[in-house]
Structure formats: C-alpha cells, structure tokens
Short mmCIF file of C-alpha atoms and ligand atoms in Angstrom, two decimals:
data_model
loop_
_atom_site.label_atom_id
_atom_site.label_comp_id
_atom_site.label_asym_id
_atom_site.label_seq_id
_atom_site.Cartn_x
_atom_site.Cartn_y
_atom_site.Cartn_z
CA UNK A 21 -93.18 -2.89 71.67
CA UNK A 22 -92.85 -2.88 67.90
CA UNK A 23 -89.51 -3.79 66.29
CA UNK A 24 -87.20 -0.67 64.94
CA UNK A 25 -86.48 0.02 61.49
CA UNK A 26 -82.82 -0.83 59.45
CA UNK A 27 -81.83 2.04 57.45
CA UNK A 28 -78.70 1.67 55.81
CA UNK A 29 -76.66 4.20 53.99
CA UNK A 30 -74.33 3.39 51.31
CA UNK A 31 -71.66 4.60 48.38
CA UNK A 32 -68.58 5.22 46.90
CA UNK A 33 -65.80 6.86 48.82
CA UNK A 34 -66.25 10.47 48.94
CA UNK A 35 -69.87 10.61 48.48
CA UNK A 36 -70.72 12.61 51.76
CA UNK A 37 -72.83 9.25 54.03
CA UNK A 38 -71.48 11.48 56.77
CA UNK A 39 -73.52 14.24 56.52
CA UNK A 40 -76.19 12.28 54.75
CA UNK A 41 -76.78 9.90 58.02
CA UNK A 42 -76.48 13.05 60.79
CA UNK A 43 -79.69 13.93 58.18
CA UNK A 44 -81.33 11.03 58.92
CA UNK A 45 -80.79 10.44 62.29
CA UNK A 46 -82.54 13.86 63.01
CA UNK A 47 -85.19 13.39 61.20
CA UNK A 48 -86.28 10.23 62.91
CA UNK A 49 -85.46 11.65 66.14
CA UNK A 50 -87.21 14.74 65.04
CA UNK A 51 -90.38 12.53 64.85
CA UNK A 52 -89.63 11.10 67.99
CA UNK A 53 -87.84 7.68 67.20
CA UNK A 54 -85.18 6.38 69.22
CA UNK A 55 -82.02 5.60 67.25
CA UNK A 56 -78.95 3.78 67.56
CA UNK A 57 -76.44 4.64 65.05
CA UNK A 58 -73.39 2.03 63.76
CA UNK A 59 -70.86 1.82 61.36
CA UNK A 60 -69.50 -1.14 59.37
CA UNK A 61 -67.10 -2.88 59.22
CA UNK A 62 -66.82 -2.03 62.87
CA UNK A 63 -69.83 -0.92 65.15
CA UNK A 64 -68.27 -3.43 68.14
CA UNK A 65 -64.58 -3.58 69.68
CA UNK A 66 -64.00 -6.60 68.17
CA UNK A 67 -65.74 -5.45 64.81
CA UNK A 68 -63.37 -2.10 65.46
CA UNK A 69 -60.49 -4.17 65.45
CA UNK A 70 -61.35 -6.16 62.62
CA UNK A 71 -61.68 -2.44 60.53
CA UNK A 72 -58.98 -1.44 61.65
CA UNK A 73 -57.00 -4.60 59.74
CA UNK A 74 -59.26 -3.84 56.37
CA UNK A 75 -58.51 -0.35 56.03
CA UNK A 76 -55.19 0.14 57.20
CA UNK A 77 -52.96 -0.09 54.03
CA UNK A 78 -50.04 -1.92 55.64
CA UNK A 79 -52.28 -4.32 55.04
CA UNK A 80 -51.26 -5.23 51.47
CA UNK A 81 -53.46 -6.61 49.30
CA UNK A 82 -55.87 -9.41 50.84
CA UNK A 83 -57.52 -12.79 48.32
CA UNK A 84 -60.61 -10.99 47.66
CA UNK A 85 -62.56 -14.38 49.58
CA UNK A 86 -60.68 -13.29 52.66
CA UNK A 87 -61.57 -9.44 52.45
CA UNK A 88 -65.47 -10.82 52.15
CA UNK A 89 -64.99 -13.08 54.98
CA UNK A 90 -63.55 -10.67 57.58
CA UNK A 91 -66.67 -8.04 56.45
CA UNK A 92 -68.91 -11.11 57.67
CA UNK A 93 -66.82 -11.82 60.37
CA UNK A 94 -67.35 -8.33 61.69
CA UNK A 95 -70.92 -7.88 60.28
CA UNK A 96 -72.10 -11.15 62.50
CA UNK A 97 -69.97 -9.33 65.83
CA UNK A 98 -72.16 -6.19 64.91
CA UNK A 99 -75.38 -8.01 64.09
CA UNK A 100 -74.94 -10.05 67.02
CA UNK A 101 -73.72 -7.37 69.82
CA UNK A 102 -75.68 -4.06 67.93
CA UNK A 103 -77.82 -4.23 65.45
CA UNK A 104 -80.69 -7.09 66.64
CA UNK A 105 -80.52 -5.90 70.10
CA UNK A 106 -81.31 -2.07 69.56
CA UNK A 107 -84.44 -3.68 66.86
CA UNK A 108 -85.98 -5.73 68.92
CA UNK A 109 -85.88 -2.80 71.62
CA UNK A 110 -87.56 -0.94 69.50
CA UNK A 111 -84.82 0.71 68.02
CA UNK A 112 -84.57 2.47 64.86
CA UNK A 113 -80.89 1.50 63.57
CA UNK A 114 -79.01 3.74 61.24
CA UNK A 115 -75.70 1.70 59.82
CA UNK A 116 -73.24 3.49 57.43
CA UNK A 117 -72.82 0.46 55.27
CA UNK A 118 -74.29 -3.00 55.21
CA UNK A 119 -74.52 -5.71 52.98
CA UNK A 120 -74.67 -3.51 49.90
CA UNK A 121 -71.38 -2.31 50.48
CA UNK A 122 -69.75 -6.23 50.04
CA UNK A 123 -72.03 -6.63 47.10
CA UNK A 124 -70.40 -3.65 45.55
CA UNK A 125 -67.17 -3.51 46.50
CA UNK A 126 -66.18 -7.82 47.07
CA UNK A 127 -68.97 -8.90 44.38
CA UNK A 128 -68.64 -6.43 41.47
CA UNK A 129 -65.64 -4.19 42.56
CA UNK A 130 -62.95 -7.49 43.37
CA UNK A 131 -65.29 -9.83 40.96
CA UNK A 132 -66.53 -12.18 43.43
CA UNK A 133 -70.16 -11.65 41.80
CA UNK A 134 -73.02 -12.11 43.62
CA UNK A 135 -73.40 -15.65 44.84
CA UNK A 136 -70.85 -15.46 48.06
CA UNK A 137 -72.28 -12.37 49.48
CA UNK A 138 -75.80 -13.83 48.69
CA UNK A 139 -74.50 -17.17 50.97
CA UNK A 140 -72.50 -15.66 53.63
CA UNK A 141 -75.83 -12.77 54.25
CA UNK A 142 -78.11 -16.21 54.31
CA UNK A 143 -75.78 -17.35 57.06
CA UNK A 144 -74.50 -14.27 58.92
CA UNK A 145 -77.96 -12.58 58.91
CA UNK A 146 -80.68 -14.87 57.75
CA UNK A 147 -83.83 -12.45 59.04
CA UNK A 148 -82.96 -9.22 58.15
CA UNK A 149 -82.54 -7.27 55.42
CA UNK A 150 -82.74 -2.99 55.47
CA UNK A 151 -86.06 -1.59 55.75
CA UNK A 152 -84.08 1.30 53.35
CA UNK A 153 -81.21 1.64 51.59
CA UNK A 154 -79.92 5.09 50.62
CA UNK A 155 -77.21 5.09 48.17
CA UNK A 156 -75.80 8.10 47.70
CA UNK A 157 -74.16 8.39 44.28
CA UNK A 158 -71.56 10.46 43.03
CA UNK A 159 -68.81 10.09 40.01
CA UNK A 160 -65.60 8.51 41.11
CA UNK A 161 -63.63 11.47 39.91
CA UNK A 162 -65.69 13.97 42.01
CA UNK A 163 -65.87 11.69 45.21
CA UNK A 164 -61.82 11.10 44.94
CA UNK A 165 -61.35 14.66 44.78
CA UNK A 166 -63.55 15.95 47.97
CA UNK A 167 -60.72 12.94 49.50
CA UNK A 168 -58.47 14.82 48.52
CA UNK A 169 -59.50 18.31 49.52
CA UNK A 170 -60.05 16.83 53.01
CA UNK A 171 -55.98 16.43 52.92
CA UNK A 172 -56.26 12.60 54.90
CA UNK A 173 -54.39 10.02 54.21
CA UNK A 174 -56.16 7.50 51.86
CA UNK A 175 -57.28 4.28 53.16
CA UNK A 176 -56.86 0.94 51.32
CA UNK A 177 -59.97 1.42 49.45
CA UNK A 178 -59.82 5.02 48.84
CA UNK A 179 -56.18 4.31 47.45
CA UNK A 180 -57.66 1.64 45.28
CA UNK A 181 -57.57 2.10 41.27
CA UNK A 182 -60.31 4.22 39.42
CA UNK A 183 -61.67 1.41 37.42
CA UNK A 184 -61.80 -0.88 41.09
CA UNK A 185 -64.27 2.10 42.05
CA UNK A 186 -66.15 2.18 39.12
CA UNK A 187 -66.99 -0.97 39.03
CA UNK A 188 -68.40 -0.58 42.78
CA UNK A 189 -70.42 2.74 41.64
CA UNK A 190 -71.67 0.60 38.40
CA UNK A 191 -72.69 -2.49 40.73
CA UNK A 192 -74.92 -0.28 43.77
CA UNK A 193 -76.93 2.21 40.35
CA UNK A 194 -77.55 -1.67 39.29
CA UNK A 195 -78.66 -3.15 42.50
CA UNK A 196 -80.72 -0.41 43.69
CA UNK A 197 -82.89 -0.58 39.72
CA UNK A 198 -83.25 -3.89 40.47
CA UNK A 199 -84.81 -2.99 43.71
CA UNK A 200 -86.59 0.08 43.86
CA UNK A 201 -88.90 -0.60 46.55
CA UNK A 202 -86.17 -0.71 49.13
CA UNK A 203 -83.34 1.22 47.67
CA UNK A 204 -83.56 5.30 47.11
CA UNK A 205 -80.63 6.43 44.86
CA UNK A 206 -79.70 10.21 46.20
CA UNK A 207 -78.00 12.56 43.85
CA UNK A 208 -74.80 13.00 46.11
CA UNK A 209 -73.12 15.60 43.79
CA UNK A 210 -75.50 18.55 44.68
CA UNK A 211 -74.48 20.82 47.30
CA UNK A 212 -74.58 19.75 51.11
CA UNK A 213 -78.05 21.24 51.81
CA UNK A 214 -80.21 19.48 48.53
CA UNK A 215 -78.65 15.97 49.41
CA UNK A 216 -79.61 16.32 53.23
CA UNK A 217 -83.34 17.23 51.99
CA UNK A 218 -83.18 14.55 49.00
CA UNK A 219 -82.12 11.92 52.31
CA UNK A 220 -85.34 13.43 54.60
CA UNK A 221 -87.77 13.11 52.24
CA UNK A 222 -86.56 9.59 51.09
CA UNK A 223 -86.81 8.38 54.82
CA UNK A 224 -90.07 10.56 55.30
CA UNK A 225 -91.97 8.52 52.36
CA UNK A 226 -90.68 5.17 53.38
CA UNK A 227 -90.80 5.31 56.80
CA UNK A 228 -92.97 7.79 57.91
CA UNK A 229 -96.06 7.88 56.00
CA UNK A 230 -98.11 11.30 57.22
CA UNK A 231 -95.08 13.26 57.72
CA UNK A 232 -93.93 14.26 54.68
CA UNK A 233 -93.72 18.20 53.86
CA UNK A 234 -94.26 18.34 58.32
CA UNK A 235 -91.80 20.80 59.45
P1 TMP B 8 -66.09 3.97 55.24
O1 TMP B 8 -67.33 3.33 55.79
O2 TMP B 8 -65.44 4.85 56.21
O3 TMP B 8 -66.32 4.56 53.91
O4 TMP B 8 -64.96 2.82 55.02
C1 TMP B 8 -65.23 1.51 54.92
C2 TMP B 8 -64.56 0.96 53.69
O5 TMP B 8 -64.76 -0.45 53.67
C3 TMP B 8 -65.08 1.52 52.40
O6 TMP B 8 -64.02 1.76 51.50
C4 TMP B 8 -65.92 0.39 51.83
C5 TMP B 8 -65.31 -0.84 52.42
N1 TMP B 8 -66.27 -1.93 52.63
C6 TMP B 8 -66.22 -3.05 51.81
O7 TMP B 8 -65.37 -3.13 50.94
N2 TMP B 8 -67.14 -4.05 52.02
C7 TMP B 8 -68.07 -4.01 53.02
O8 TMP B 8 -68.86 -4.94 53.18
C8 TMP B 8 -68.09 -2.83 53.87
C9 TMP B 8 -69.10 -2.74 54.97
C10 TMP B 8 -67.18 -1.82 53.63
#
C-alpha cells in the first residue's frame, strides 16, 4: 500500500481554512482517497488539552519559548497518535495547521525567527514535511472583521495586537515565495465559492495529476 499524502492548510485568523479544508477533503474523497482530517494544536485528547491551555485567554501571556514548546509538545502527541499512523495506512491527511503556523506566528509573529522551529521540527518530526501547503491569505483588517461578524469571543491569538498579526501574514507570503513548489498561496478575500475552487484546483495540480478540469 502506498503512503498518504500531508496537506496542510494554513493562515491568519479569519481567513476562512474552515471552509477551505471541507473543499479539500471532498475533492480527494471525490477521487476516491481515503482521508483523515486533524487539527493543530490539538488532533489527540492530550493534544486537545494542551489547545485548550494555548487559546484560552485566562491564560495570560506565555515566554514566547514556552508557547513554541507546548505547539511541539502537542504536534509530537498528534504526529505520534494521528498523523504517521493514518500515512502509512495509506491515508491522505488533511491538518488545519502545521509547522507553518509556529513559523509564522512563534518565529516571525513573537520574534523567535526561524532557527527554533527549524530545531524542534528536526526533532519532533524529522521525516515529514507537507506534501502541500495552502495558505490562504487575507488582510488582517478583513480577517479580524469576519471574527467579529461571527459575534465569538476572541481567543488569545485572535485578541492579539494588529501589528502581532501582521507580522504572521508578512512571515507565511514570505515562506511560501521561498517555496513555491510546495506552498500554493490562495486569495482568501474572494467570495466563499472562488476560494473553494482556487483550493480544488491547487490540490488537483499537485496531487492529482490527470484530474484537473474532471468534474
Ligand atoms: P485555529 O486553528 O482555530 O485558527 O487556532 C489555533 C491558533 O493557534 C491560531 O491562532 C494560530 C495558533 N497557532 C500558533 O500560534 N502556532 C502553531 O504552531 C499552531 C499550530 C497554531
């Protein structure tokens, strides 16, 4: 049995991965993949737990070390327990946020840079790295405002400052130029139904050569 694929979807807060990864999870189900579908942080109890601490905002602020070092703690629970187990079953997994997502927001959004995320991956995950990452991109001011229409309360990065989340947005456009044989950049601002197509035909050319434009 061949080994599924990692496609990972990341962005800013607001940007819509919701709707973007029920997109891609029918399309490789539409050409008859199996797929297990994850979140981080989270994705295992213990990893659910772990979220649950990030996010809530009684939390406080955290050293911005510590923050990256509970997203590895529950990344290795979820690579662990999830992730490598659906792959090597031949899995296709679909994770709303991976690595990417402590590169932007620990390495450029709290400053950390590069080289700790780059160390902790090597140790938490030394053989794998997404097969595709979608980043779906949208101005802060428009993503913080669709947060708003939704009426919840914020959580402790949603609450976080404007120029906190631009440096995140600034950090994934840079990352995925850097990369663009693994990273797709999807225009998150257009309406529901262009950004779902924009995230088909991205994981139709990488991952499914033959079946783009197949109904
Ligand atoms: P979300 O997935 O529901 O958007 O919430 C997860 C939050 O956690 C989001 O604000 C981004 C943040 N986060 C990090 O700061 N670093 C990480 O490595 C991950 C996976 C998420």
């Amino acid at each position: 049995m061949s080994r599924g694929r990692l496609i990972t979807l990341e962005g800013g807060e607001g940007a819509g991965k919701t709707t973007a990864i029920d997109a891609v999870v029918r399309c490789l189900e539409g050409h008859g993949r199996s797929v297990h579908r994850t979140r981080e942080p989270g994705g295992t109890p213990a990893a659910e737990k772990i979220r649950g601490l990030l996010l809530d905002p009684a939390t406080g602020a955290l050293d911005p070390l510590t923050e990256l070092l509970l997203m590895f703690a529950a990344r290795r629970e979820n690579v662990v327990g999830s992730i490598e187990p659906a792959l090597a079953a031949g899995q296709d997994v679909v994770c709303d946020r991976f690595t990417e997502a402590s590169h932007a927001y620990q390495g450029g959004g709290r400053g950390l840079g590069p080289a700790p995320v780059e160390a902790l991956g090597g140790l938490v995950h030394p053989d794998l790295e997404p097969d595709l990452v979608l980043v779906l991109d949208v101005p802060v001011e428009v993503g913080l405002a669709r947060i708003r229409k939704r009426g919840d309360a914020p959580d402790r990065f949603e609450g976080d400052r404007v120029d906190f989340l631009e440096r995140v947005r600034r950090t994934y456009l840079e990352r995925a130029a850097a990369r663009p044989d693994r990273f797709v950049v999807i225009d998150a601002s257009q309406a529901p139904d262009a950004v779902r197509g924009a995230v088909v035909r991205a994981v139709e050319k990488a991952l499914l050569p033959g079946a783009e434009g197949a109904p």
